Structure formats: structure tokens, C-alpha cells
DNA sequence: GCCAGGATCGTCT
DNA sequence: GACGATCCTGGCG
């Protein structure tokens, strides 16, 4: 995983982050759900122009944009596209792979599906707070690895983004088809015991 | 299982 | 002074 990976269209980056391993300290998980936000997008924090909060979005690719949501949750984004172009990928869900006991303590829940299945949940599980805003995703405490073969072939489906009111119809959410670890069950599907 | 309501605070009008 | 890129709980069926 290198800087060039993030120096592309935010949509490609959002798609390609699916299946990658994201680690923070002792904890890690495989990214199974993302959303793309670009500068010309009314739902993007950078849409209104440069402000103190969204500063990091205009900076170089490959950094973390972390902000406080609803006064309670830290949400983690990966800044994409060249410096000056404000765009980012919201990390919405992980399949936990390492440090699961620590995640359980931080989350106060035991079920694997409840540890990282949402943007606010995974930051709590990984210990990501506002102090990491602007930090380099390619350096500790972050750790990003390209998807291993097992994940290279999974089916990725797209659909509308979640929790926004502006430009909600744009199909810029990406997630692993059928994963039990995404923030919301995918509309389609299927399998019900008879 | 589904839905309504509350928690909580930095940022921008 | 209002508003969220959310999560959890409790009530009801």
C-alpha cells in the first residue's frame, strides 16, 4: 500500500479499499464497507469551501480525516485525490481480525457483528479519536495492507449512502455482498430458513 | 423485528 | 442557536 493508491479518483479508492486490512495499534480488521465523498458533492464537508474543520480534506492523499459526529462519535475517512482536490472515503465497517478481546472491552459488547459494523462503532473498537485527524494512514499507529487473495475476488455491490439528507440518491456506497459485518443488511437477499 | 427518542458538542449561520 | 456521514435503549406487537 503506497501513496499513489490514494492519489486517484475517490470512487476508485473507495472501491479498492474494500478487502484491505486496516490496523490501528493492536487491533485490525478487513474493510467491508465504504462511502465516497467528493468536493462537488453537497454531502461532502468540503462542499462549502475550505474551513478550519475540513482543512485536512484539501491536503495530500493518504491521510486520516477524523471528525466528531453527533457530538459523540469519531468518524474515520481516508483522504483521496491530489492535494488541492478535496475528497475522502468514509470507512463504514470492518470484519474484525485482530485484537478482538480489546475491541470487546472498548465496545462493551461481545458479539463479533457488533464490534465494527458502523462508522462510529469501528472507531471506538480501534481506539481512533480526534487526535488522529490529519495523521498519515501509511504510518503507525495506522497499518494498511492490500487485500489478500481471499478478498480479491469478493463481490462488491454499490448503493445509496446512509445517514445523509443531501445527495442521498448517489450510489456511492460500496460493500461486500452478503457480509455479516456491514453496517446495514444489503437491500437485496435471500436465504431464509424454511 | 420495527420504530421513536435521547445523548452530546464542535462547527457554521 | 441549529444541525448533523450515529448508536443504543426501551416499548410494542
Coordinates of C-alpha atoms (C1' of nucleotides) in Angstrom, one line a residue:
Chain A
X1 CA 0.0 0.0 0.0
X2 CA 1.5 3.3 -1.1
X3 CA 0.7 7.0 -1.6
X4 CA -0.3 6.5 -5.2
X5 CA -3.1 4.3 -4.2
X6 CA -4.9 7.3 -2.7
X7 CA -3.9 9.7 -5.5
X8 CA -6.8 8.7 -7.7
X9 CA -10.5 9.2 -8.2
X10 CA -12.2 8.9 -4.8
X11 CA -14.6 6.4 -6.3
X12 CA -11.8 4.1 -7.4
X13 CA -10.2 4.4 -4.0
X14 CA -13.5 3.7 -2.2
X15 CA -14.0 0.6 -4.3
X16 CA -10.4 -0.7 -3.9
X17 CA -10.3 -0.2 -0.1
X18 CA -12.8 -3.0 0.2
X19 CA -10.9 -6.1 1.2
X20 CA -7.9 -4.2 2.5
X21 CA -6.7 -4.8 6.1
X22 CA -6.8 -1.7 8.4
X23 CA -5.0 -1.9 11.6
X24 CA -4.6 0.6 14.5
X25 CA -2.3 -0.5 17.2
X26 CA -3.1 -4.0 18.4
X27 CA -6.4 -4.1 16.6
X28 CA -7.2 -4.7 13.0
X29 CA -10.0 -5.6 10.6
X30 CA -10.8 -6.1 6.9
X31 CA -12.7 -3.2 5.3
X32 CA -16.1 -4.4 4.1
X33 CA -18.0 -1.1 3.6
X34 CA -17.0 2.4 2.4
X35 CA -18.6 5.6 1.1
X36 CA -17.1 8.1 -1.3
X37 CA -17.4 11.9 -0.8
X38 CA -16.1 14.3 -3.5
X39 CA -15.7 18.1 -3.5
X40 CA -18.6 18.8 -5.9
X41 CA -20.9 16.7 -3.7
X42 CA -23.3 18.6 -1.4
X43 CA -23.0 15.9 1.3
X44 CA -19.2 16.4 1.5
X45 CA -17.8 18.5 4.3
X46 CA -15.6 20.3 1.7
X47 CA -18.6 21.4 -0.4
X48 CA -18.9 24.7 1.4
X49 CA -15.2 25.5 0.7
X50 CA -12.2 25.4 2.9
X51 CA -12.8 25.8 6.7
X52 CA -10.8 25.0 9.8
X53 CA -12.6 21.7 10.2
X54 CA -12.2 20.3 6.7
X55 CA -8.7 21.6 6.2
X56 CA -7.3 18.0 6.0
X57 CA -9.5 17.1 3.1
X58 CA -7.6 19.6 0.9
X59 CA -4.3 18.3 1.9
X60 CA -2.3 15.4 0.4
X61 CA -3.8 11.9 -0.1
X62 CA -3.3 9.1 2.3
X63 CA -4.1 11.0 5.5
X64 CA -6.8 10.4 8.0
X65 CA -9.7 12.9 8.2
X66 CA -11.4 12.3 11.6
X67 CA -14.3 14.4 12.8
X68 CA -16.9 14.3 15.5
X69 CA -20.4 13.2 14.5
X70 CA -23.5 14.0 16.6
X71 CA -21.2 15.2 19.4
X72 CA -20.4 11.6 20.3
X73 CA -18.7 9.6 17.6
X74 CA -15.4 10.0 15.8
X75 CA -15.7 9.1 12.1
X76 CA -12.7 7.9 10.1
X77 CA -12.1 8.9 6.5
X78 CA -9.2 8.3 4.1
X79 CA -8.3 11.4 2.1
X80 CA -8.1 10.8 -1.6
X81 CA -7.2 12.6 -4.9
X82 CA -4.3 15.0 -5.4
X83 CA -3.5 17.8 -3.0
X84 CA -5.9 20.6 -3.5
X85 CA -8.7 18.3 -4.6
X86 CA -10.9 17.7 -1.5
X87 CA -12.3 14.2 -1.4
X88 CA -12.4 11.3 1.1
X89 CA -13.6 7.8 1.7
X90 CA -15.6 7.1 4.8
X91 CA -14.7 3.8 6.4
X92 CA -18.1 2.4 7.5
X93 CA -17.4 -1.2 8.6
X94 CA -14.8 -3.8 9.2
X95 CA -14.7 -7.5 9.7
X96 CA -12.6 -7.8 12.9
X97 CA -9.4 -9.9 12.6
X98 CA -7.0 -8.9 15.4
X99 CA -7.3 -7.7 18.9
X100 CA -10.9 -8.8 19.2
X101 CA -10.8 -9.1 23.0
X102 CA -9.6 -5.5 23.2
X103 CA -12.4 -4.4 20.9
X104 CA -14.9 -6.2 23.1
X105 CA -13.7 -4.2 26.1
X106 CA -13.8 -0.9 24.3
X107 CA -17.2 -1.5 22.8
X108 CA -18.7 -3.2 25.9
X109 CA -20.2 -5.9 23.7
X110 CA -19.3 -9.4 22.9
X111 CA -20.9 -10.2 19.6
X112 CA -18.4 -10.1 16.7
X113 CA -21.0 -8.5 14.5
X114 CA -21.4 -5.6 16.9
X115 CA -17.8 -4.6 17.1
X116 CA -17.1 -2.7 13.9
X117 CA -20.3 -2.7 11.9
X118 CA -20.7 1.0 11.6
X119 CA -18.5 4.1 11.3
X120 CA -18.9 5.1 14.9
X121 CA -18.5 1.6 16.2
X122 CA -15.2 0.8 14.4
X123 CA -13.5 4.0 15.6
X124 CA -14.4 3.0 19.2
X125 CA -13.2 -0.5 18.7
X126 CA -9.9 0.6 17.1
X127 CA -9.3 3.4 19.5
X128 CA -9.5 6.1 16.8
X129 CA -10.2 9.6 18.2
X130 CA -9.9 13.2 17.0
X131 CA -6.3 13.3 17.9
X132 CA -5.6 11.3 14.8
X133 CA -7.1 13.8 12.5
X134 CA -4.5 14.6 9.8
X135 CA -2.3 11.6 10.7
X136 CA -0.7 9.6 7.9
X137 CA -2.5 6.4 7.2
X138 CA 0.7 4.8 5.9
X139 CA 2.5 5.2 9.2
X140 CA 1.9 4.0 12.8
X141 CA -0.4 3.7 14.6
X142 CA -2.1 3.0 11.3
X143 CA -1.3 0.0 9.2
X144 CA -2.8 -0.6 5.8
X145 CA -2.3 -3.8 3.8
X146 CA -3.6 -4.6 0.3
X147 CA -6.3 -7.2 0.2
X148 CA -5.1 -10.8 0.3
X149 CA -6.2 -13.3 -2.3
X150 CA -9.2 -14.4 -0.3
X151 CA -10.6 -10.9 -0.6
X152 CA -9.5 -10.1 -4.1
X153 CA -12.5 -11.9 -5.6
X154 CA -15.3 -11.0 -3.4
X155 CA -18.4 -9.4 -5.0
X156 CA -18.7 -5.7 -4.2
X157 CA -22.1 -4.1 -4.6
X158 CA -23.0 -0.4 -4.7
X159 CA -25.9 1.6 -3.5
X160 CA -27.1 4.9 -1.9
X161 CA -25.1 6.3 1.0
X162 CA -26.5 6.2 4.5
X163 CA -27.5 8.8 7.1
X164 CA -27.3 11.9 4.8
X165 CA -30.0 14.2 3.5
X166 CA -28.1 15.9 0.7
X167 CA -27.4 14.0 -2.5
X168 CA -28.6 10.8 -0.8
X169 CA -29.5 9.2 -4.1
X170 CA -26.0 8.9 -5.4
X171 CA -24.9 5.3 -5.4
X172 CA -21.5 5.9 -3.7
X173 CA -21.6 3.3 -1.0
X174 CA -19.6 0.2 -1.6
X175 CA -19.8 -3.0 0.4
X176 CA -19.1 -6.7 0.3
X177 CA -22.1 -8.6 -0.9
X178 CA -23.6 -10.8 1.9
X179 CA -21.1 -9.8 4.6
X180 CA -22.4 -10.1 8.2
X181 CA -20.2 -7.2 9.3
X182 CA -21.6 -4.3 7.3
X183 CA -23.5 -1.5 9.0
X184 CA -26.8 -2.4 7.4
X185 CA -28.0 -5.5 5.7
X186 CA -28.0 -5.1 2.0
X187 CA -31.4 -4.5 0.4
X188 CA -31.2 -7.5 -1.9
X189 CA -31.1 -11.1 -0.5
X190 CA -32.2 -14.0 0.2
X191 CA -31.8 -17.1 2.4
X192 CA -34.4 -17.6 5.0
X193 CA -34.7 -20.9 6.6
X194 CA -38.0 -22.5 5.5
Chain B
dG1 C1' -38.4 -7.3 14.4
dC2 C1' -39.5 -2.3 13.9
dC3 C1' -39.6 2.4 15.3
dA4 C1' -39.2 6.6 18.2
dG5 C1' -36.5 9.2 21.1
dG6 C1' -32.4 10.7 23.6
dA7 C1' -27.4 11.5 24.2
dT8 C1' -23.9 15.3 23.2
dC9 C1' -20.8 19.1 21.2
dG10 C1' -17.9 21.2 17.5
dT11 C1' -18.9 23.9 13.6
dC12 C1' -21.0 27.3 11.0
dT13 C1' -25.1 30.9 10.3
Chain C
dG1 C1' -28.9 28.8 18.0
dA2 C1' -29.4 24.8 14.8
dC3 C1' -27.8 20.8 12.9
dG4 C1' -25.7 16.5 11.9
dA5 C1' -21.6 11.0 7.1
dT6 C1' -24.5 7.7 14.7
dC7 C1' -25.6 4.4 18.2
dC8 C1' -28.3 2.4 21.9
dT9 C1' -32.4 1.5 24.6
dG10 C1' -37.0 0.7 25.5
dG11 C1' -41.7 -0.1 24.1
dC12 C1' -44.8 -2.6 21.4
dG13 C1' -46.6 -6.5 18.7

